[in-house]
mmCIF file of C-alpha atoms in Angstrom:
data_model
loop_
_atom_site.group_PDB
_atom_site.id
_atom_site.type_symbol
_atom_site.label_atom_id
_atom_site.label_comp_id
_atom_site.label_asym_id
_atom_site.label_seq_id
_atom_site.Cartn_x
_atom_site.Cartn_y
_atom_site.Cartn_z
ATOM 1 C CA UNK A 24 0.000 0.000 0.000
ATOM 2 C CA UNK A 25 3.092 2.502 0.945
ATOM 3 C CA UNK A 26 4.650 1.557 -2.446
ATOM 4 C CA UNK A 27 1.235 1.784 -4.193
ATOM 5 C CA UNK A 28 0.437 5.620 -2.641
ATOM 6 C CA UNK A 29 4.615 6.641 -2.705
ATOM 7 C CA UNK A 30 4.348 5.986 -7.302
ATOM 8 C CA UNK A 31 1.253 7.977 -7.372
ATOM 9 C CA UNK A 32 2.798 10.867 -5.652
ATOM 10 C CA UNK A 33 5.862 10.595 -7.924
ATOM 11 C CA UNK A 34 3.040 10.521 -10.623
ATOM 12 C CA UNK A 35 1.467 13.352 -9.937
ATOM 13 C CA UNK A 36 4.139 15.350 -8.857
ATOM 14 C CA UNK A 37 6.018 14.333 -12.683
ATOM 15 C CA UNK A 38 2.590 16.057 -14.062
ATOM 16 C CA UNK A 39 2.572 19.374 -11.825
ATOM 17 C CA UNK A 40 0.147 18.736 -9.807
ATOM 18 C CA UNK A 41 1.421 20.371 -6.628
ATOM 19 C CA UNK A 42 -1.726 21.957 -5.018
ATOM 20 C CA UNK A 43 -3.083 20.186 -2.041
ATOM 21 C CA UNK A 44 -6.354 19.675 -2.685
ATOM 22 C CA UNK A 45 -5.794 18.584 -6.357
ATOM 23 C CA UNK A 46 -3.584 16.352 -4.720
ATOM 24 C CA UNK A 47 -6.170 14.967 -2.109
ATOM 25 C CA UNK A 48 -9.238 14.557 -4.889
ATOM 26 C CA UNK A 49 -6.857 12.513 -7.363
ATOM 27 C CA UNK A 50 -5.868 10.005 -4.675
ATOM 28 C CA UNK A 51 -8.972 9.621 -3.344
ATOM 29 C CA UNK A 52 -10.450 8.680 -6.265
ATOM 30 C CA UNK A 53 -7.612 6.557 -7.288
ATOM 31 C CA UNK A 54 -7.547 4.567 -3.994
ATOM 32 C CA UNK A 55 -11.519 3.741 -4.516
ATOM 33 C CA UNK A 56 -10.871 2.272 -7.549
ATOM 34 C CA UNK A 57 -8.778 -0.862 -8.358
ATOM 35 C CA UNK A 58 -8.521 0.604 -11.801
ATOM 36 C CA UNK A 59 -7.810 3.976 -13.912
ATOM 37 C CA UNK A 60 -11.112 4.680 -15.423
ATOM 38 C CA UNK A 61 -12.105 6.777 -17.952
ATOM 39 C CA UNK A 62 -12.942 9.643 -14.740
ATOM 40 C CA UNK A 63 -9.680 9.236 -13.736
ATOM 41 C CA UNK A 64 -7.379 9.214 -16.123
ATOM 42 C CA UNK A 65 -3.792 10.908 -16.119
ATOM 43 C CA UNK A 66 -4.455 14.345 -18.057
ATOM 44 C CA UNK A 67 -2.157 14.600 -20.854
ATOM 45 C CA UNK A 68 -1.042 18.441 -19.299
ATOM 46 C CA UNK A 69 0.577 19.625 -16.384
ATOM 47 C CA UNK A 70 -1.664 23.050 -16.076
ATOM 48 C CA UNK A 71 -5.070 21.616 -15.590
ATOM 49 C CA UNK A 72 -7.154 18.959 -13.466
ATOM 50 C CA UNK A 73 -10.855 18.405 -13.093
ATOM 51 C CA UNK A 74 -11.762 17.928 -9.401
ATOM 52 C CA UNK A 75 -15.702 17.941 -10.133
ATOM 53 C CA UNK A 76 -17.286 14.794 -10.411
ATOM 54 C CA UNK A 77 -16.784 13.740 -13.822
ATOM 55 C CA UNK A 78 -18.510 10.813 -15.746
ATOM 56 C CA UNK A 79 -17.973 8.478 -18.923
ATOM 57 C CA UNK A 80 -18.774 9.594 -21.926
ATOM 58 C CA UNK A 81 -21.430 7.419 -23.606
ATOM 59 C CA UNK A 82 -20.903 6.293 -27.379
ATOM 60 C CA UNK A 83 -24.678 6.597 -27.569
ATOM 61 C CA UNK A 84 -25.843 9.554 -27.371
ATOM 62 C CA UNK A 85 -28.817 9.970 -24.978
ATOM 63 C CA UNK A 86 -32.537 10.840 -27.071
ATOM 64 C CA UNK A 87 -32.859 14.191 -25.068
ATOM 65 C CA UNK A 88 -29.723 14.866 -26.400
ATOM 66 C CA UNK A 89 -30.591 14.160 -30.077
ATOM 67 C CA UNK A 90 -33.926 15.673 -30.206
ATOM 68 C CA UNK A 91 -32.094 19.070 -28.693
ATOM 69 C CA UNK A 92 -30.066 18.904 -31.801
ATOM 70 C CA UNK A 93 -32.358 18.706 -33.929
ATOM 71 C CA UNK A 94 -33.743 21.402 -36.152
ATOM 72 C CA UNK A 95 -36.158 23.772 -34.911
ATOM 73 C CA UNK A 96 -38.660 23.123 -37.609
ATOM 74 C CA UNK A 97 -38.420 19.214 -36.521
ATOM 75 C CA UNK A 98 -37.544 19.619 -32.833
ATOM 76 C CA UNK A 99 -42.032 19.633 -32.249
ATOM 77 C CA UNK A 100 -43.224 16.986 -33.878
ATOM 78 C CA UNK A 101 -40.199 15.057 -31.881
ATOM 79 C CA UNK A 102 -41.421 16.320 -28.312
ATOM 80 C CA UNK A 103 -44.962 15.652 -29.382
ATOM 81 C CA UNK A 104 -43.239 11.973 -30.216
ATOM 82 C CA UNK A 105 -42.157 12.157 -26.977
ATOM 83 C CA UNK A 106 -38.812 11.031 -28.920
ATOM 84 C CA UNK A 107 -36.616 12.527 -25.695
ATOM 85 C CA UNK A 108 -38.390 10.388 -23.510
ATOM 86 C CA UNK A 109 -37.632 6.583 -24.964
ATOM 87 C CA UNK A 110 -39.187 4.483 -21.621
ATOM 88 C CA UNK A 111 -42.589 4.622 -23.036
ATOM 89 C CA UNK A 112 -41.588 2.729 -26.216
ATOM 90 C CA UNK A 113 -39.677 -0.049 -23.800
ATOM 91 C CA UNK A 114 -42.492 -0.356 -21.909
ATOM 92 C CA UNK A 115 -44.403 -0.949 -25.177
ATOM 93 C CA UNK A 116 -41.729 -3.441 -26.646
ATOM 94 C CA UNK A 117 -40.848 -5.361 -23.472
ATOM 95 C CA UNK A 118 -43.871 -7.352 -23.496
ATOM 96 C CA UNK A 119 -43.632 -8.024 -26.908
ATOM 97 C CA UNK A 120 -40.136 -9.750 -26.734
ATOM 98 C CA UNK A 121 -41.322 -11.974 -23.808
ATOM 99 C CA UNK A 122 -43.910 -13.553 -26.084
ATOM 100 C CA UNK A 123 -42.118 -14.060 -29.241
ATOM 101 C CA UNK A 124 -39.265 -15.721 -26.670
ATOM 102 C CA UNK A 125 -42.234 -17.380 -25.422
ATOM 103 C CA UNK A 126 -43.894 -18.717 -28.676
ATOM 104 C CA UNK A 127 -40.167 -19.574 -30.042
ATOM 105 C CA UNK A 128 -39.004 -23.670 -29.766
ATOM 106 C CA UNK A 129 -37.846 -24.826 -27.393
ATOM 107 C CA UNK A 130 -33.844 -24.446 -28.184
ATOM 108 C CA UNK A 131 -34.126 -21.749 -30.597
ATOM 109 C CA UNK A 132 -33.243 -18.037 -30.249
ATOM 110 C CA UNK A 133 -36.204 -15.624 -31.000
ATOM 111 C CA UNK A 134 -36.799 -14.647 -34.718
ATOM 112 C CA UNK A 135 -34.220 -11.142 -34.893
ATOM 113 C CA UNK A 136 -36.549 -9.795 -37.911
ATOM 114 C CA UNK A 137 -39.863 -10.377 -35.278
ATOM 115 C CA UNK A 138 -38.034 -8.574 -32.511
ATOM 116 C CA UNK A 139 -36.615 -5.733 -35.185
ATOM 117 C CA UNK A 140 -40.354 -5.704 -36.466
ATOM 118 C CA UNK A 141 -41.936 -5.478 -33.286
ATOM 119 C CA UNK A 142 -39.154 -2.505 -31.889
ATOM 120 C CA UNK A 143 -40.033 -0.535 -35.005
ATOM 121 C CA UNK A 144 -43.677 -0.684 -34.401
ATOM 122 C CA UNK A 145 -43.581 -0.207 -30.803
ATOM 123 C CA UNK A 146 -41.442 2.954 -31.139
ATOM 124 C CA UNK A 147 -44.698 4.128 -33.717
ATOM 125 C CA UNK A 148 -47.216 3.063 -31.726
ATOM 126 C CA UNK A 149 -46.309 4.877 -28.821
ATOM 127 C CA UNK A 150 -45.320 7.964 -30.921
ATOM 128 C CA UNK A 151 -48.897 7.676 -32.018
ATOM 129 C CA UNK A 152 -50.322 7.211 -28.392
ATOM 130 C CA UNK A 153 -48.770 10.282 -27.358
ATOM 131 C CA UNK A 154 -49.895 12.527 -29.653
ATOM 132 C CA UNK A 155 -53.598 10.965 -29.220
ATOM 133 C CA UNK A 156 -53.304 12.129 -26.009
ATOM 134 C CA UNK A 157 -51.983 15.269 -26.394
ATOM 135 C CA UNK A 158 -54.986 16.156 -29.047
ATOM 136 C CA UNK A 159 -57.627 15.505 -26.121
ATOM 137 C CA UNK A 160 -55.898 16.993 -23.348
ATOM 138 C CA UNK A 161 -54.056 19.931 -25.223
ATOM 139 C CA UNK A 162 -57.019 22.209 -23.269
ATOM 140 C CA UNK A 163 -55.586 20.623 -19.928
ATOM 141 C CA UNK A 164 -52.030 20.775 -20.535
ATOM 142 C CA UNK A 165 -52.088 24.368 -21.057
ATOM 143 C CA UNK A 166 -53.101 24.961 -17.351
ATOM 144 C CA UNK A 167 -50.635 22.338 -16.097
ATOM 145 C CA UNK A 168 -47.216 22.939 -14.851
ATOM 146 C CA UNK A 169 -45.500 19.924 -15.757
ATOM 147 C CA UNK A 170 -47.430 19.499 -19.006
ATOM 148 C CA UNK A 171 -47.684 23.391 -20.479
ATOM 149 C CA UNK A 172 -44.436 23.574 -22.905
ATOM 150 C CA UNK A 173 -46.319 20.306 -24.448
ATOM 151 C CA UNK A 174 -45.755 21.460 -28.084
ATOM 152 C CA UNK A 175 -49.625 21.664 -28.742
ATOM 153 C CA UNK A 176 -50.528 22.965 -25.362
ATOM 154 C CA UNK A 177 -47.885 26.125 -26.008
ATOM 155 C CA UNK A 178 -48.476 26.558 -29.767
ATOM 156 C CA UNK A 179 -45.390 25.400 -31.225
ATOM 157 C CA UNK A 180 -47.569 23.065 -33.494
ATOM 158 C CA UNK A 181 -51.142 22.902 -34.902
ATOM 159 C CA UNK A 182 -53.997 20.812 -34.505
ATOM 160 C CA UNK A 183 -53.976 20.207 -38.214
ATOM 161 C CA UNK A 184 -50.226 19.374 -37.895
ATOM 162 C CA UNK A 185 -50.358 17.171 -35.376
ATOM 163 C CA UNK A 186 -53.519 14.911 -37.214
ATOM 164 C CA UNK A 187 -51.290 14.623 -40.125
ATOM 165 C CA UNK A 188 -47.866 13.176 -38.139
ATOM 166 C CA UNK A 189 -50.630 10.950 -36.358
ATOM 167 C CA UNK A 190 -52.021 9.825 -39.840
ATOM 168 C CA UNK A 191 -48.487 9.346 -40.726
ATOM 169 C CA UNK A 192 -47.476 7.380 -37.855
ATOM 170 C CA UNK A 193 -50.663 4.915 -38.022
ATOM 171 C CA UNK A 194 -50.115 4.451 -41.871
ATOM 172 C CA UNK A 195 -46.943 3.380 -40.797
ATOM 173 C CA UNK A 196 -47.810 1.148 -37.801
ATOM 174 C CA UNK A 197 -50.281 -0.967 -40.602
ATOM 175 C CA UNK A 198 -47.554 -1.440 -43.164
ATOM 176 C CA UNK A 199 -45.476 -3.089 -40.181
ATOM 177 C CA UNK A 200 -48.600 -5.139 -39.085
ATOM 178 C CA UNK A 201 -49.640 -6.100 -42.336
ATOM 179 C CA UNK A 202 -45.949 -7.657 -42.299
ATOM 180 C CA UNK A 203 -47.757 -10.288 -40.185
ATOM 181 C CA UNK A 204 -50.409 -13.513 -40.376
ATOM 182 C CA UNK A 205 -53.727 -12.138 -40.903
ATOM 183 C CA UNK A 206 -55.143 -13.145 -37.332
ATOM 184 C CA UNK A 207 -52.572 -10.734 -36.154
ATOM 185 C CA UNK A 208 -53.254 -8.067 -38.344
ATOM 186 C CA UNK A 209 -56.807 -8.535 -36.512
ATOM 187 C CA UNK A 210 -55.528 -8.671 -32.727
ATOM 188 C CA UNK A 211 -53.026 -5.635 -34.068
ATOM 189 C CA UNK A 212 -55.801 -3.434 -35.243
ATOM 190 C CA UNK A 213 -58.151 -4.142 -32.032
ATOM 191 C CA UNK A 214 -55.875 -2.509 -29.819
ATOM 192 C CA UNK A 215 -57.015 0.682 -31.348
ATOM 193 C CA UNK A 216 -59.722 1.234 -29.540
ATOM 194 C CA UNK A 217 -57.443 1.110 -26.240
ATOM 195 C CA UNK A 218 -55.196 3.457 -27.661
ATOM 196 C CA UNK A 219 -58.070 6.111 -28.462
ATOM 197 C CA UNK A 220 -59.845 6.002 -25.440
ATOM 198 C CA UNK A 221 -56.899 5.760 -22.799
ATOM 199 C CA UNK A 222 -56.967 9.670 -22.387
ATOM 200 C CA UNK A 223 -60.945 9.553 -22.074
ATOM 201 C CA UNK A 224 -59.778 7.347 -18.929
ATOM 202 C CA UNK A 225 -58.086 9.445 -17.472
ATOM 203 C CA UNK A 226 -60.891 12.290 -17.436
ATOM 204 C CA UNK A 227 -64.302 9.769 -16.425
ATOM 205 C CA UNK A 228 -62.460 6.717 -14.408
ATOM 206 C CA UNK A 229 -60.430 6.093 -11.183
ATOM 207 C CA UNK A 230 -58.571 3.692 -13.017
ATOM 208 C CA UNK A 231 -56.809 4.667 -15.854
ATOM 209 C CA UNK A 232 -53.666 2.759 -14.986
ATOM 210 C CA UNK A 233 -55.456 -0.375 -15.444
ATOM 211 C CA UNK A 234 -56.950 0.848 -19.327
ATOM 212 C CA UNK A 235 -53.015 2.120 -19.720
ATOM 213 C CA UNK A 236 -51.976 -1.868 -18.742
ATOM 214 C CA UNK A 237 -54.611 -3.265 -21.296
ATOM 215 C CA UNK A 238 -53.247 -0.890 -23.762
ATOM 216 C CA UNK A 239 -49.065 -1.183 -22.880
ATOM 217 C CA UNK A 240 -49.279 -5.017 -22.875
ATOM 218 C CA UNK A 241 -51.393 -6.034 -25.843
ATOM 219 C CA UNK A 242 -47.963 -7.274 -27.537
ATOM 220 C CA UNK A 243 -47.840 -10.309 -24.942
ATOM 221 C CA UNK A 244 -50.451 -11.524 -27.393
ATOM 222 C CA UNK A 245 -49.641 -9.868 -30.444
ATOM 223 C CA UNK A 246 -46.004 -11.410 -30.308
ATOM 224 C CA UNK A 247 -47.551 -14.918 -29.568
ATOM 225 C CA UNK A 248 -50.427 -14.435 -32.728
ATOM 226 C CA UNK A 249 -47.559 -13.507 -34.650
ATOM 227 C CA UNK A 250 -45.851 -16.877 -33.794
ATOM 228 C CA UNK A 251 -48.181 -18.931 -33.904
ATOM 229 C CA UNK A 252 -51.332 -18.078 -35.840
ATOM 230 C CA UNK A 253 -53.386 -18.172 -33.074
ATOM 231 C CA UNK A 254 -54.229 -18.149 -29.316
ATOM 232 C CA UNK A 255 -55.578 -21.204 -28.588
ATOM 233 C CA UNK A 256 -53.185 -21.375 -25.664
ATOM 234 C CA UNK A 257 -53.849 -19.700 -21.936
ATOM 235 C CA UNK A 258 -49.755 -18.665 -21.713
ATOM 236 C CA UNK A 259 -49.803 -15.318 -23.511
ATOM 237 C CA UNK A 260 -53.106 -14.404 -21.529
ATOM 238 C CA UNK A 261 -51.571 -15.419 -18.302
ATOM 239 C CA UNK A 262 -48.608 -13.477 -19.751
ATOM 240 C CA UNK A 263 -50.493 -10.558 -20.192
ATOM 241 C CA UNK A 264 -52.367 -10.632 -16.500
ATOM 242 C CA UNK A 265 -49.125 -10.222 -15.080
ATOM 243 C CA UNK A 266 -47.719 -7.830 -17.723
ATOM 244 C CA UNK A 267 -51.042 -5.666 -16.555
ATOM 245 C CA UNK A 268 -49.749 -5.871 -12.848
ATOM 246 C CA UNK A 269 -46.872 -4.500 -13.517
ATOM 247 C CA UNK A 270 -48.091 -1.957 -14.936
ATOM 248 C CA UNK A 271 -50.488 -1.315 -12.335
ATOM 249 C CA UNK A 272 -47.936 -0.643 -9.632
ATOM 250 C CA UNK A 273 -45.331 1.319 -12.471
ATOM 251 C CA UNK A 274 -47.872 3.660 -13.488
ATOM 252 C CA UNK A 275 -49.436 4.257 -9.580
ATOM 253 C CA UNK A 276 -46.255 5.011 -8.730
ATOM 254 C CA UNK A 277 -45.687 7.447 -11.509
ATOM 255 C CA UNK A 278 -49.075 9.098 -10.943
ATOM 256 C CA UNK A 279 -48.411 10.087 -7.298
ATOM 257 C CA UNK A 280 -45.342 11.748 -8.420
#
């Protein structure tokens, strides 16, 4: 340990780094660490050292990031999207993956073009959700804190804008479905009606978690239809029960804060 602590100081002292408590944050977040991370790397000049908590840059840049960037013209119908906010779509596609690993053979991996088919129309669906809901509660949203930069509750789109990316995002949602058998073009295109009227939940129930659970998990039988032509078998329903529990307790939790 004195041999481990005496070459850092040589270290640091080769580098300039003579001020105490440059001195103290380096080798305290050396001596935490078995290894030099990417926070704690030797800077490559003697005049300057971060003592701020620092982090690892991701390759992947974050959606809130990328939606930022984006051009002002676009940056509206992305927030309406809810493209910077990326859980809703995972919460969409989780269930989805479950059943097609589900409704795979036994000592097979799940179908990759399924899973890529079912991620692309998640990420649509949920696009489409969103701005559903954003078209009946625009009126709401305005007098809402959290809600009131919403881009159709401040202005920065139109109605009329807002039914044409919806029109878009459907039309594209039924070219991926039609992609499937045509029993689950039928189970695909029933969830509509959950979609639509999850916002008129909200307004004349107590329970719109449990209409939101309905609506999130409807892939735990979509996947399996895909698979398998049908649902003659009780697993993706009891799959879906329990994907709708889930949700209950997610979403309660997200409502009381």
């Amino acid at each position: 340990m004195k041999l481990r602590f005496y070459s850092i100081k040589m270290i640091i002292k080769s580098i300039g780094l003579n001020g105490k408590a440059q001195y103290a944050s380096w080798v305290v977040r050396l001596s935490t660490n078995s290894h030099i991370s990417c926070a704690t790397q030797i800077p490559s000049t003697k005049r300057f050292i971060s003592t701020s908590p620092t982090q690892c840059t991701s390759l992947i840049p974050r959606a809130s990031s990328l939606v930022a960037a984006s051009p002002p013209n676009l940056k509206p119908y992305l927030q309406l999207m809810r493209v910077d906010k990326p859980i809703g779509t995972w919460l969409l596609y989780w269930p989805c993956t479950w059943s097609i690993a589900m409704a795979t053979p036994a000592g097979q991996l799940p179908s990759l073009y399924m899973l890529t088919l079912f991620g692309t129309g998640a990420f649509l669906m949920r696009s489409a959700g969103c701005v559903i809901n954003d078209l009946w509660d625009k009126d709401f949203d305005k007098k809402v804190e959290r809600t009131k930069l919403r881009p159709l509750a401040c202005g920065s789109l139109t109605e009329k804008q807002a039914v044409g990316l919806l029109a878009g995002l459907l039309s594209s949602s039924l070219a991926i479905l039609l992609q499937l058998n045509w029993f689950s073009v039928a189970v695909g295109a029933s969830s509509m009606a959950l979609v639509v009227g999850y916002p008129l939940a909200k307004r004349y129930t107590y329970w719109p978690q449990f209409i939101l659970g309905l609506t999130f998990n409807w892939g735990a039988l979509l996947g399996w239809a895909a698979l398998k032509g049908d649902l003659s078998s009780s697993a993706p329903f009891w799959m879906y029960a329990a994907a709708l529990q889930w949700t209950l307790v997610y979403d309660t939790i997200y409502a009381h804060q």
